[in-house]
Short mmCIF file of C-alpha atoms in Angstrom, two decimals:
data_model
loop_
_atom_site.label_atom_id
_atom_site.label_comp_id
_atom_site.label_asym_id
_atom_site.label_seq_id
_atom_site.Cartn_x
_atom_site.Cartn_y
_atom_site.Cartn_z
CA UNK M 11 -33.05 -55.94 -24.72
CA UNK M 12 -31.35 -52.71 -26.56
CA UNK M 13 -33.20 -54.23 -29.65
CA UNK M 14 -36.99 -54.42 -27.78
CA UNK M 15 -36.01 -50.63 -26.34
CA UNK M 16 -35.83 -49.14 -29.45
CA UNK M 17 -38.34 -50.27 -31.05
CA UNK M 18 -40.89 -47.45 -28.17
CA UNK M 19 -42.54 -45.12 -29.96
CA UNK M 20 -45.20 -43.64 -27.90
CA UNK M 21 -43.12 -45.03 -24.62
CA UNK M 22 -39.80 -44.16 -26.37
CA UNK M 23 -38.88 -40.82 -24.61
CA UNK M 24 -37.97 -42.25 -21.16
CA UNK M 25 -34.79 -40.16 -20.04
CA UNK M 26 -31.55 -41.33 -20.77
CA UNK M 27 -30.40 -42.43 -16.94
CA UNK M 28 -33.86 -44.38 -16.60
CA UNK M 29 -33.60 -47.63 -15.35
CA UNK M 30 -34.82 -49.51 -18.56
CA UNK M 31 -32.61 -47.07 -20.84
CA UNK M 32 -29.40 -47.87 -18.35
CA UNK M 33 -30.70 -51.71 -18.98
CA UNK M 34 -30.83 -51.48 -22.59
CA UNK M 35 -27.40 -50.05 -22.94
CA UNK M 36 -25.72 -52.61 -20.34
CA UNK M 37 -26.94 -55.01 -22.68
CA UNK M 38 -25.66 -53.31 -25.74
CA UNK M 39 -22.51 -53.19 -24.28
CA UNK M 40 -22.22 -56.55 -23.36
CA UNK M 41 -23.39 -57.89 -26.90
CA UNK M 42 -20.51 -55.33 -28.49
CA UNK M 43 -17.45 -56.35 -25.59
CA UNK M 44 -17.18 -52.61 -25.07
CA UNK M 45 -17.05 -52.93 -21.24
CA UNK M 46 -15.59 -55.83 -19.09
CA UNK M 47 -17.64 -58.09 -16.67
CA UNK M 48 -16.80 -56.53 -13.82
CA UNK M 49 -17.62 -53.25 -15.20
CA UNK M 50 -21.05 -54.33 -17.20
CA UNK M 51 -22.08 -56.90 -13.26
CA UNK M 52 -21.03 -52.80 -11.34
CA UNK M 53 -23.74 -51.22 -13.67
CA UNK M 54 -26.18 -54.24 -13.53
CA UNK M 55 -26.39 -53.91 -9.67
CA UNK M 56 -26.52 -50.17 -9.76
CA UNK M 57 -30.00 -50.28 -12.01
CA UNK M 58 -31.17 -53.80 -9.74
CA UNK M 59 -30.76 -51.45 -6.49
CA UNK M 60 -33.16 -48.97 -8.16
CA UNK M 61 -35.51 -51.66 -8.73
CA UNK M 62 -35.19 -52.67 -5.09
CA UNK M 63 -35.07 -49.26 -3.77
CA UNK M 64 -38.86 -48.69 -5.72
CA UNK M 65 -39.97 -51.95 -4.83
CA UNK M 66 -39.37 -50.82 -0.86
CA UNK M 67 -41.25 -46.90 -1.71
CA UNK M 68 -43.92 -48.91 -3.25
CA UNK M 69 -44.07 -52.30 -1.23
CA UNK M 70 -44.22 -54.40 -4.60
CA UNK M 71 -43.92 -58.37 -4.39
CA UNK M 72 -43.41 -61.50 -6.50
CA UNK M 73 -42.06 -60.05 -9.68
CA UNK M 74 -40.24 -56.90 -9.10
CA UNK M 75 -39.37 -56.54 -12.93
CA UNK M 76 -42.88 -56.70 -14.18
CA UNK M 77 -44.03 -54.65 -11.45
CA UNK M 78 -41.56 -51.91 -12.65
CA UNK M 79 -42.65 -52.17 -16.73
CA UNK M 80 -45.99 -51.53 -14.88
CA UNK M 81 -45.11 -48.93 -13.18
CA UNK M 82 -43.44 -47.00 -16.13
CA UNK M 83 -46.48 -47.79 -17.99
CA UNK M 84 -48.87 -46.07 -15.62
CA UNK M 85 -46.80 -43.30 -15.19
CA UNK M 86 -45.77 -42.16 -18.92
CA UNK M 87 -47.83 -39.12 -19.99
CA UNK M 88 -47.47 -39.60 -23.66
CA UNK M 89 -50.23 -38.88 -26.15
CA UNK M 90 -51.51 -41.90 -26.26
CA UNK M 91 -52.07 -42.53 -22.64
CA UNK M 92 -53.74 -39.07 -21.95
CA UNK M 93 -56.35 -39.38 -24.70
CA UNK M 94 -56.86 -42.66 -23.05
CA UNK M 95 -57.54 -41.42 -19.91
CA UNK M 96 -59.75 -38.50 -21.04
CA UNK M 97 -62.05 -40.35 -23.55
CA UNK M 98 -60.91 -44.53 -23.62
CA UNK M 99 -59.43 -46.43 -26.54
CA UNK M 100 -60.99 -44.56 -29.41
CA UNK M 101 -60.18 -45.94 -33.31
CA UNK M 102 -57.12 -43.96 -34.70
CA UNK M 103 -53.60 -44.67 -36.52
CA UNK M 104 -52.41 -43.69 -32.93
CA UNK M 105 -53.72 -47.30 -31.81
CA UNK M 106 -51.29 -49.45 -34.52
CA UNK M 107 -48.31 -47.37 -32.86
CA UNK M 108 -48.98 -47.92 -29.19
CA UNK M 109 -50.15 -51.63 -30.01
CA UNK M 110 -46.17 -51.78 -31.21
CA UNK M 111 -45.11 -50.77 -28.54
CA UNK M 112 -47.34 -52.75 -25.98
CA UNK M 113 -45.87 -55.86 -27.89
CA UNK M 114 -42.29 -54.38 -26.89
CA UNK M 115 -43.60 -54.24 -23.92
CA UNK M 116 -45.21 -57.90 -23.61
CA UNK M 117 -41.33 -58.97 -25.05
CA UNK M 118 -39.89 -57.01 -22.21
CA UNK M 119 -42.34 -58.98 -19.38
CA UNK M 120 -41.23 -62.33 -20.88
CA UNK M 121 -37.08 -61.43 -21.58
CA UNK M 122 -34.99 -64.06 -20.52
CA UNK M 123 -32.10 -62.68 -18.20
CA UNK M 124 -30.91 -66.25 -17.86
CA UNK M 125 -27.83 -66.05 -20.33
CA UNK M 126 -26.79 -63.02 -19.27
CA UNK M 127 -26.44 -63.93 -15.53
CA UNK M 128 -24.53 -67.29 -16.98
CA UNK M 129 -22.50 -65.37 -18.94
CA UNK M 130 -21.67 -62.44 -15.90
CA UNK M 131 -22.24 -65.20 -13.01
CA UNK M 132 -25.10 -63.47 -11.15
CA UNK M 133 -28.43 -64.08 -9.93
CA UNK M 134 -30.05 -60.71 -9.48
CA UNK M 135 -32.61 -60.41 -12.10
CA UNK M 136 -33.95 -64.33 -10.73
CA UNK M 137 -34.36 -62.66 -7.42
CA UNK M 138 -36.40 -60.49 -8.67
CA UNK M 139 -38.68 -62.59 -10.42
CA UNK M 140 -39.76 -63.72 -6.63
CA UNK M 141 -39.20 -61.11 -3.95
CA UNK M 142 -40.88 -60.81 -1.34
CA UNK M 143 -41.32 -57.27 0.06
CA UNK M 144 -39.86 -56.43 3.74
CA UNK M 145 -42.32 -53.80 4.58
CA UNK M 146 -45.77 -54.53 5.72
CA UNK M 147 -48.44 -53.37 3.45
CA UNK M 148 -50.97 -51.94 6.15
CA UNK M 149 -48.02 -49.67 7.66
CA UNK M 150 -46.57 -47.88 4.08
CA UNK M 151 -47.58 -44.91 3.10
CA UNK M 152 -47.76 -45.53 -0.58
CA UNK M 153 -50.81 -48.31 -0.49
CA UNK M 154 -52.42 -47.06 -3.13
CA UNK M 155 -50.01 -46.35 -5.51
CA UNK M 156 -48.76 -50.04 -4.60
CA UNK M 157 -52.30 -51.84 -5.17
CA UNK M 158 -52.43 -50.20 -8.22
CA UNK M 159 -49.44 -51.35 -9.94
CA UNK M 160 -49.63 -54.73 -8.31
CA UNK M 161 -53.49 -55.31 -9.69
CA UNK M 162 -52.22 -54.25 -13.42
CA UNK M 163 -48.83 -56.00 -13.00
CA UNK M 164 -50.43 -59.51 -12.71
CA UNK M 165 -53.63 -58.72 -15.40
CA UNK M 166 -50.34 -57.98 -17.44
CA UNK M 167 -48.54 -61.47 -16.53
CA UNK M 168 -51.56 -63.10 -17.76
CA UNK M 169 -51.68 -61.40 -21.19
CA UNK M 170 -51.59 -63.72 -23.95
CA UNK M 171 -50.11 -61.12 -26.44
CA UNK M 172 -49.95 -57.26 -27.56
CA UNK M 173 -53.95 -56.80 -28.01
CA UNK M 174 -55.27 -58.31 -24.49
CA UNK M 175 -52.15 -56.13 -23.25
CA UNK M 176 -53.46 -53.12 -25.21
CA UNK M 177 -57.05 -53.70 -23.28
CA UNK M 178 -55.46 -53.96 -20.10
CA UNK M 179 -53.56 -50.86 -19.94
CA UNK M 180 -56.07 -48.69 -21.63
CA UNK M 181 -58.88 -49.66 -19.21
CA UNK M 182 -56.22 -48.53 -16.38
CA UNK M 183 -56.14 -45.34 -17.93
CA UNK M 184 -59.76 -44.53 -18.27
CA UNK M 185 -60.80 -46.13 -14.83
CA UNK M 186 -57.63 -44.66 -13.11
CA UNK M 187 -56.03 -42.17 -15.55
CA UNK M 188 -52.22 -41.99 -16.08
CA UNK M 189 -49.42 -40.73 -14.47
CA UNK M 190 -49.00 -39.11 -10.58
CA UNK M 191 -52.88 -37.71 -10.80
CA UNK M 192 -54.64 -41.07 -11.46
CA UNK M 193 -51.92 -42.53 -9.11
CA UNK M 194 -52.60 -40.05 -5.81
CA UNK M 195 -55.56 -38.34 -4.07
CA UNK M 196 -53.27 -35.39 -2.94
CA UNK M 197 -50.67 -33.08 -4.21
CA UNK M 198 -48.12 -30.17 -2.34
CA UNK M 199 -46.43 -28.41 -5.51
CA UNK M 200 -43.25 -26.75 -5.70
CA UNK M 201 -41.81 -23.81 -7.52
CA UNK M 202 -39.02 -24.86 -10.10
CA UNK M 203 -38.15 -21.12 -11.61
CA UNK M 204 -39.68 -19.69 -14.60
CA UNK M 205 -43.33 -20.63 -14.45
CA UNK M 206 -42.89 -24.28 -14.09
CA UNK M 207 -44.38 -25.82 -11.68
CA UNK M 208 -44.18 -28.98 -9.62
CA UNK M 209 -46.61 -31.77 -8.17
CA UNK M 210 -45.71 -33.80 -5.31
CA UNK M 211 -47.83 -36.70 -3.99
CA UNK M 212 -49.18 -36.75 -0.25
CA UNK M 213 -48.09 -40.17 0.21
CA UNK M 214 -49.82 -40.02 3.39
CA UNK M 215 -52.62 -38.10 3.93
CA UNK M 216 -55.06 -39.05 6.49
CA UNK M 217 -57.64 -41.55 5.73
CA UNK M 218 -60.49 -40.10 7.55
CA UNK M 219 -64.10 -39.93 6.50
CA UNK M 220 -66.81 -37.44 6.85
CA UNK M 221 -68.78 -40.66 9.37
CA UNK M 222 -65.70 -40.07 11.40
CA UNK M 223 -66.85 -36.31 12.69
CA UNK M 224 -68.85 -36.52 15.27
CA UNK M 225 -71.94 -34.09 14.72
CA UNK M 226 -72.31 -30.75 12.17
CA UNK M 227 -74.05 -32.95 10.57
CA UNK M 228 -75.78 -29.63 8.55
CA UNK M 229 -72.32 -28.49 7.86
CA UNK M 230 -71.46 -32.01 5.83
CA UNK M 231 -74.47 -32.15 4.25
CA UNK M 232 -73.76 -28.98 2.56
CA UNK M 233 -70.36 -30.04 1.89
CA UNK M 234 -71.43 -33.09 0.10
CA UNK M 235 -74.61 -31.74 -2.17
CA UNK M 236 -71.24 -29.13 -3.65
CA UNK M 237 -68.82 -31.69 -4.38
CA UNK M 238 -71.16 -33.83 -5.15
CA UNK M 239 -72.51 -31.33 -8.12
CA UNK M 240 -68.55 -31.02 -8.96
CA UNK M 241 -67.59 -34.36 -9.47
CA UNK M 242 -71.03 -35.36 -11.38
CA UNK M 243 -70.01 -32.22 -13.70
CA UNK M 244 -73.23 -29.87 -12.82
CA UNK M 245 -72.44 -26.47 -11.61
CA UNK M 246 -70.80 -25.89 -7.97
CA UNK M 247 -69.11 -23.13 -6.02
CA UNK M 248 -66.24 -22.34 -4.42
CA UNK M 249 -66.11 -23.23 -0.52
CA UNK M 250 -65.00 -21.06 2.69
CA UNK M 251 -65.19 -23.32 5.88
CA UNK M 252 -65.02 -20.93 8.80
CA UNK M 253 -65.25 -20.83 12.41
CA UNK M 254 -63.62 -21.87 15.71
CA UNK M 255 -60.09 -23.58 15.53
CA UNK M 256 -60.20 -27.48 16.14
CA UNK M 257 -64.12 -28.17 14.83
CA UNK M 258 -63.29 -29.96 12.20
CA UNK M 259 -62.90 -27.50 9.16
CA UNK M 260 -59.63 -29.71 7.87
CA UNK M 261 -60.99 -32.87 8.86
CA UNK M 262 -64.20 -31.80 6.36
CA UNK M 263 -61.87 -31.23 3.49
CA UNK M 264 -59.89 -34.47 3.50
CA UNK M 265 -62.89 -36.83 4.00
CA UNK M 266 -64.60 -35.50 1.08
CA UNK M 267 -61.38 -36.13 -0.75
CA UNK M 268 -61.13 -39.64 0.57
CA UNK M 269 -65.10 -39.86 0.01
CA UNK M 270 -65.07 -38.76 -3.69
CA UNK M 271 -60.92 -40.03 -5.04
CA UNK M 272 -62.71 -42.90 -7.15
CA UNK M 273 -64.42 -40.62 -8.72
CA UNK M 274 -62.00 -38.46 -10.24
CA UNK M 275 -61.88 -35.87 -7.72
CA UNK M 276 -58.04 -34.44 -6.43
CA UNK M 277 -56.68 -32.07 -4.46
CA UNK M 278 -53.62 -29.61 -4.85
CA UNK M 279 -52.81 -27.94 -1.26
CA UNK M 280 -51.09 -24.83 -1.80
CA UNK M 281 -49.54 -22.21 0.75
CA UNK M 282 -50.11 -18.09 0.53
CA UNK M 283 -46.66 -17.48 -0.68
CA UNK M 284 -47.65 -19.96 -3.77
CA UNK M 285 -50.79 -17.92 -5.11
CA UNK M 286 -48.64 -16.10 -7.29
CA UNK M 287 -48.26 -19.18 -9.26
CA UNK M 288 -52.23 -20.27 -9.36
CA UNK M 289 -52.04 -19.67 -12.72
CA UNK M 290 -49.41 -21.45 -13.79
CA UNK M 291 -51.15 -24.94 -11.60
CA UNK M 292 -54.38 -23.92 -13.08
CA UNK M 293 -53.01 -24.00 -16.65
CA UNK M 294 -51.21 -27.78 -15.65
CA UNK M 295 -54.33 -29.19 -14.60
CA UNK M 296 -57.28 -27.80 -16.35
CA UNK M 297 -57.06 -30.30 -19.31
CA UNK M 298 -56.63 -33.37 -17.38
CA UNK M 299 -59.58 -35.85 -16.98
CA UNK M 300 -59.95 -35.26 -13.57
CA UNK M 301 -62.01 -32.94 -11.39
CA UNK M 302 -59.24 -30.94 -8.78
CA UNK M 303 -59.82 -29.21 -5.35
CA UNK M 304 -57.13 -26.46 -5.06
CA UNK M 305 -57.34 -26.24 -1.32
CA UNK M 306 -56.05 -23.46 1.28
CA UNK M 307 -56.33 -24.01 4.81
CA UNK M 308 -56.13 -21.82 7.86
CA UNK M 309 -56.33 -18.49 4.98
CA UNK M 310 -56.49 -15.29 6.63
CA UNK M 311 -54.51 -12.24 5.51
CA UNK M 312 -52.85 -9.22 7.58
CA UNK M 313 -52.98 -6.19 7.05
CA UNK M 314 -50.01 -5.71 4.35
CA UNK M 315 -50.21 -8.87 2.86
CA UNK M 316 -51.38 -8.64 -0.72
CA UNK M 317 -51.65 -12.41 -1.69
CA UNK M 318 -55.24 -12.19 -1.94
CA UNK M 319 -55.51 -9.86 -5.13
CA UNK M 320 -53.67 -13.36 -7.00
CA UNK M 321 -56.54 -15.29 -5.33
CA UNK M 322 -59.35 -12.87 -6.44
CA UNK M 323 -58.53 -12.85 -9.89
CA UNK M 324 -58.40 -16.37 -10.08
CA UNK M 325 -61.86 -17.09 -8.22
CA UNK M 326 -63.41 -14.86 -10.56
CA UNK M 327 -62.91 -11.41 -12.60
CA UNK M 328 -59.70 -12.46 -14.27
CA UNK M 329 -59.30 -12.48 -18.37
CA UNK M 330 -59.47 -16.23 -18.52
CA UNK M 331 -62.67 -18.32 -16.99
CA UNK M 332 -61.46 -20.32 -14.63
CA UNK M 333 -62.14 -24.06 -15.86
CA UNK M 334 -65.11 -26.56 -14.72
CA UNK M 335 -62.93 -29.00 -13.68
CA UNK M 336 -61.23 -26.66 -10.56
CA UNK M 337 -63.01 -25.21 -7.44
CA UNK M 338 -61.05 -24.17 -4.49
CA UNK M 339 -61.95 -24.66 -0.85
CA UNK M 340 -60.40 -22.84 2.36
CA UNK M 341 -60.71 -23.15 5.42
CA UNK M 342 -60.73 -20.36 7.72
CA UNK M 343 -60.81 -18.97 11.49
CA UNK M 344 -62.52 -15.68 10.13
CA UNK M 345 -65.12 -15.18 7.79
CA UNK M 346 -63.67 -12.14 6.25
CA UNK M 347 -60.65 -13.41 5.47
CA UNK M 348 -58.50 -10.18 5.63
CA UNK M 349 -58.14 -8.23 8.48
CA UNK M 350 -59.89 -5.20 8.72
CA UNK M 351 -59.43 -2.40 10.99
CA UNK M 352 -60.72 1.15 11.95
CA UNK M 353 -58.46 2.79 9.47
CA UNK M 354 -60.00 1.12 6.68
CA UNK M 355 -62.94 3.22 7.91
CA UNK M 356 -61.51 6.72 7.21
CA UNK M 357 -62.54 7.10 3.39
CA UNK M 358 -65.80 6.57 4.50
CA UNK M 359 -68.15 9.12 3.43
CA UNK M 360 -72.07 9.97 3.78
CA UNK M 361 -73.95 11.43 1.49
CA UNK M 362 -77.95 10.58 0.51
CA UNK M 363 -77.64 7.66 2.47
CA UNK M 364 -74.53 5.99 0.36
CA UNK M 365 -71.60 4.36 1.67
CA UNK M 366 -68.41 4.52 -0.05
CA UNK M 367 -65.40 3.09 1.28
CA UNK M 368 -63.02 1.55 -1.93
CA UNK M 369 -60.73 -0.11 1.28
CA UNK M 370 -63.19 -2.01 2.86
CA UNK M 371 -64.98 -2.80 -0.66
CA UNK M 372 -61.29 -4.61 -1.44
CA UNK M 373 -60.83 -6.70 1.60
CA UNK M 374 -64.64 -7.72 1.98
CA UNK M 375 -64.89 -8.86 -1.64
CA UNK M 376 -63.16 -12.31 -1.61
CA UNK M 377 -65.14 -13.27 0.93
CA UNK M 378 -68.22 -12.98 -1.04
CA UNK M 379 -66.18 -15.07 -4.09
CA UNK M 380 -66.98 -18.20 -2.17
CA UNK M 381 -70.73 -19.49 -3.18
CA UNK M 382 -70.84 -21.29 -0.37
CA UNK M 383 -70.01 -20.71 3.25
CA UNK M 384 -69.95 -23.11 5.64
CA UNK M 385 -70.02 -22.10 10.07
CA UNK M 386 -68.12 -24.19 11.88
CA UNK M 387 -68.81 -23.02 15.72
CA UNK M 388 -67.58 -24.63 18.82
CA UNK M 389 -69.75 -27.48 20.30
CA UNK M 390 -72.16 -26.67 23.12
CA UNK M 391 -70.94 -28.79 26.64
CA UNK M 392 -74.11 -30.91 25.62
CA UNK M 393 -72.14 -31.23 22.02
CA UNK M 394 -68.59 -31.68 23.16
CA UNK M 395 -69.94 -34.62 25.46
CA UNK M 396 -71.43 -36.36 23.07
CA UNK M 397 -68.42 -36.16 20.98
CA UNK M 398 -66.00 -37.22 23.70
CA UNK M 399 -68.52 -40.36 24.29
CA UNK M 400 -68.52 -41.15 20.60
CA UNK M 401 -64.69 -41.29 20.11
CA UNK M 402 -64.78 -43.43 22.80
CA UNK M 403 -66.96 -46.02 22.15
CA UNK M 404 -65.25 -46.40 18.85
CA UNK M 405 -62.08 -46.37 20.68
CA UNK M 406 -63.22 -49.41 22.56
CA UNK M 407 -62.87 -47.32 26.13
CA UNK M 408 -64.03 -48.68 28.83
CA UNK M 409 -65.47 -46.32 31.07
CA UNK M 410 -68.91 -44.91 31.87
CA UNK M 411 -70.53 -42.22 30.65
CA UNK M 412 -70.37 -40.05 33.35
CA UNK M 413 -66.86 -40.92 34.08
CA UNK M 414 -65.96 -39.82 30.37
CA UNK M 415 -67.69 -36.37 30.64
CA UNK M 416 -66.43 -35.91 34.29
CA UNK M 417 -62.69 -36.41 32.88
CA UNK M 418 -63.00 -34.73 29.52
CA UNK M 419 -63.91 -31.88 31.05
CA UNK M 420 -61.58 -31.08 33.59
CA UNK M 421 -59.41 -32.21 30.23
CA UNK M 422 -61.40 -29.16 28.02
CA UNK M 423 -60.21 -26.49 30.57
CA UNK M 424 -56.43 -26.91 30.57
CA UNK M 425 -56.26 -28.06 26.76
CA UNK M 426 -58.22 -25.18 25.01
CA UNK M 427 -61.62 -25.20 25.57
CA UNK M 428 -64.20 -27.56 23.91
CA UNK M 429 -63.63 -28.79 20.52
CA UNK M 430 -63.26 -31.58 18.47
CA UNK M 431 -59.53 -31.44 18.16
CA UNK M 432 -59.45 -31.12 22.15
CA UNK M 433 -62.21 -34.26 22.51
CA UNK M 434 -59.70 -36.39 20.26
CA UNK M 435 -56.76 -35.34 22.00
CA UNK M 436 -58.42 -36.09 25.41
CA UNK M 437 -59.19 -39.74 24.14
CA UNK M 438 -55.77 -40.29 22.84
CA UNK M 439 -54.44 -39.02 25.94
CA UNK M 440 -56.95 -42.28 27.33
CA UNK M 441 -55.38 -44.71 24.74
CA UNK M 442 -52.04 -43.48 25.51
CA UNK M 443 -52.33 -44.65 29.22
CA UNK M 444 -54.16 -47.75 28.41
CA UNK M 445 -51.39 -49.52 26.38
CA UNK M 446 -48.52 -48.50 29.30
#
């Protein structure tokens, strides 16, 4: 195996405590007599617990080694694999060096572990070759990550030899792209010191869709015809969603991820104490073949909070344009964003009809960064009705009409007020008492 390892060029720069690295040198070992068996069969089931450990994150099946290769293979940012995802296979020297490699690759599919678990009297690695995963695939939280790998994992099986290996992988990276963006819709990030950043997958964000919010039907529409412009690559705006808590501003945002994902479209969630590093996220992503939704919910500043100047100068007025492929949308329970207050009113001053006032100028000025601006207000009792009867019936409820209203009211008063949020949490209070 040590021997297929080294020939990686384009793949070659996994770290050193990597699974297939550790592999490689047990092997190496074992072919020199530099370690006993019991030491060598230790390290083999260290690296096969790995395997098993990702094959329960992921819920992989059958052929746990080959759905690992895949899994490195669709998660290497090399090069190679970026250029693929941005433009396809194009004709370069680059090609004859990852076609090596993909035929290390097809060797690595088809290695025989058979004499080594003679020679060390094991059976791991033939375990692996037909496992059957413990956790059910509708319950994880990594389905599409798993799909993914287990799709290109068999078209890989099947391939006769480096070049129908080369097509397969390269059309994964320009359908899909390559590494954790073409693997997940959504993204938290972390702050590693220094300027570096960090991405981490929402393994399980909710799978709601924009059919699933009852009414504002106006407020969708607009929603769509933006992202819509974004993702085909015309000209869009940045979003503010504002208005009444529970009407749906959230729910908006994540459906129109779920909506638009297979087309290219991500998001990056980020937190007020993190705008200091939009630049640094903005500079990670801006190249990448994807378009990205740097989103901010429930965004409102106080009165000594100065987060906002890092947001303005991203939006717009900064040194750098910000790229095409970035808009950010927030969500908001006040359309001004900041807080104003009479105090921002005392360097006001009136002279031939002019206003000046530099403080309230500041704090009213991101608001008008967002192109578009979408109301959310709280449903009407006609509205919040409807919505209650709507959940229901796709509940499967049984109750009348009137009963519904005449309960989800008397619900609205001690939960809130009427909303959304407070019509599905009156019919999963319903669903809670039907399965006692």
């Amino acid at each position: 195996m040590y021997h297929i390892v080294s020939k990686l060029l384009m793949y070659g720069s996994m770290p050193k405590d990597s699974i297939l690295m550790q592999l490689a040198d047990i092997f190496r070992q074992m072919d020199r007599g530099t370690q006993s068996d019991d030491e060598l069969v230790t390290r083999i089931y260290s690296q096969v617990k790995r395997i098993l450990i990702l094959g329960t994150d992921y819920a992989f099946d059958k052929n746990l080694w080959h759905n690992y290769l895949t899994y490195l293979l669709i998660t290497d940012e090399n090069p190679f694999s970026i250029t693929c995802e941005k433009v396809g296979a194009s004709v370069g020297s680059v090609n004859a060096f990852a076609r090596a490699d993909f035929k290390a690759f097809k060797q690595l599919f088809d290695f025989d572990f058979g004499p080594a678990e003679k020679k060390l009297n094991i059976d791991c690695f033939s375990r692996l070759e037909n496992y059957t995963s413990i956790q059910k695939k509708e319950l994880m939280y990594n389905k599409n990550v798993s799909e993914k790998v287990r799709g290109l994992s068999e078209k890989l099986e099947k391939a006769a030899d480096e070049n129908e290996f080369f097509d397969a992988v390269t059309g994964f990276y320009k359908d899909f792209g390559v590494g954790m963006f073409g693997l997940n819709k959504a993204f938290h990030i972390e702050h590693t010191g220094g300027e570096n950043v960090k991405f981490l997958p929402i393994n399980n964000m909710d799978e709601v869709k924009l059919d699933d919010l009852v009414g504002y039907e106006i407020q969708k529409k607009k929603l769509i015809d933006n992202t819509e412009a974004f993702v085909s690559g015309r000209r869009a705006n940045n979003v503010l969603l504002y208005g009444d808590a529970g009407t749906g501003k959230s729910t908006s945002v994540k459906a129109i991820v779920n909506e638009y994902y297979d087309r290219g479209l991500r998001m990056i969630e980020i937190y007020k104490h993190q705008f200091k590093d939009l630049s640094n996220i903005i500079a990670q992503i801006k190249n990448r073949n994807y378009r990205f939704i740097i989103y901010m919910d429930d965004l409102s500043f106080e009165e000594n909070e100065v987060e906002y100047k890092f947001l303005k100068a991203v939006i717009e007025g900064g040194v750098e344009t910000k790229p095409e492929n970035i808009l950010i949308y927030a969500t908001s329970n006040r359309r001004h964003l900041i807080k104003e207050n009479w105090n921002d009113r005392n360097d006001m001053e009136f002279e031939n009809d002019l206003h000046r006032s530099d403080t309230m100028e500041e704090k009213l000025s991101l608001y008008s960064r967002f192109g578009v601006q979408i109301g959310y207000i709280k449903p009407s009792k006609k509205e919040y009705n409807n919505i209650v009867i709507n959940l229901a019936r796709r509940s499967g409820i049984d109750m009348t009409d009137d009963q519904l209203c005449l309960e989800a009211n008397k619900w609205e008063i001690s939960h809130g007020g009427m909303s959304g949020r407070t019509a599905q949490q009156f019919i999963n209070y319903l669903l809670g008492k039907a399965e006692v």
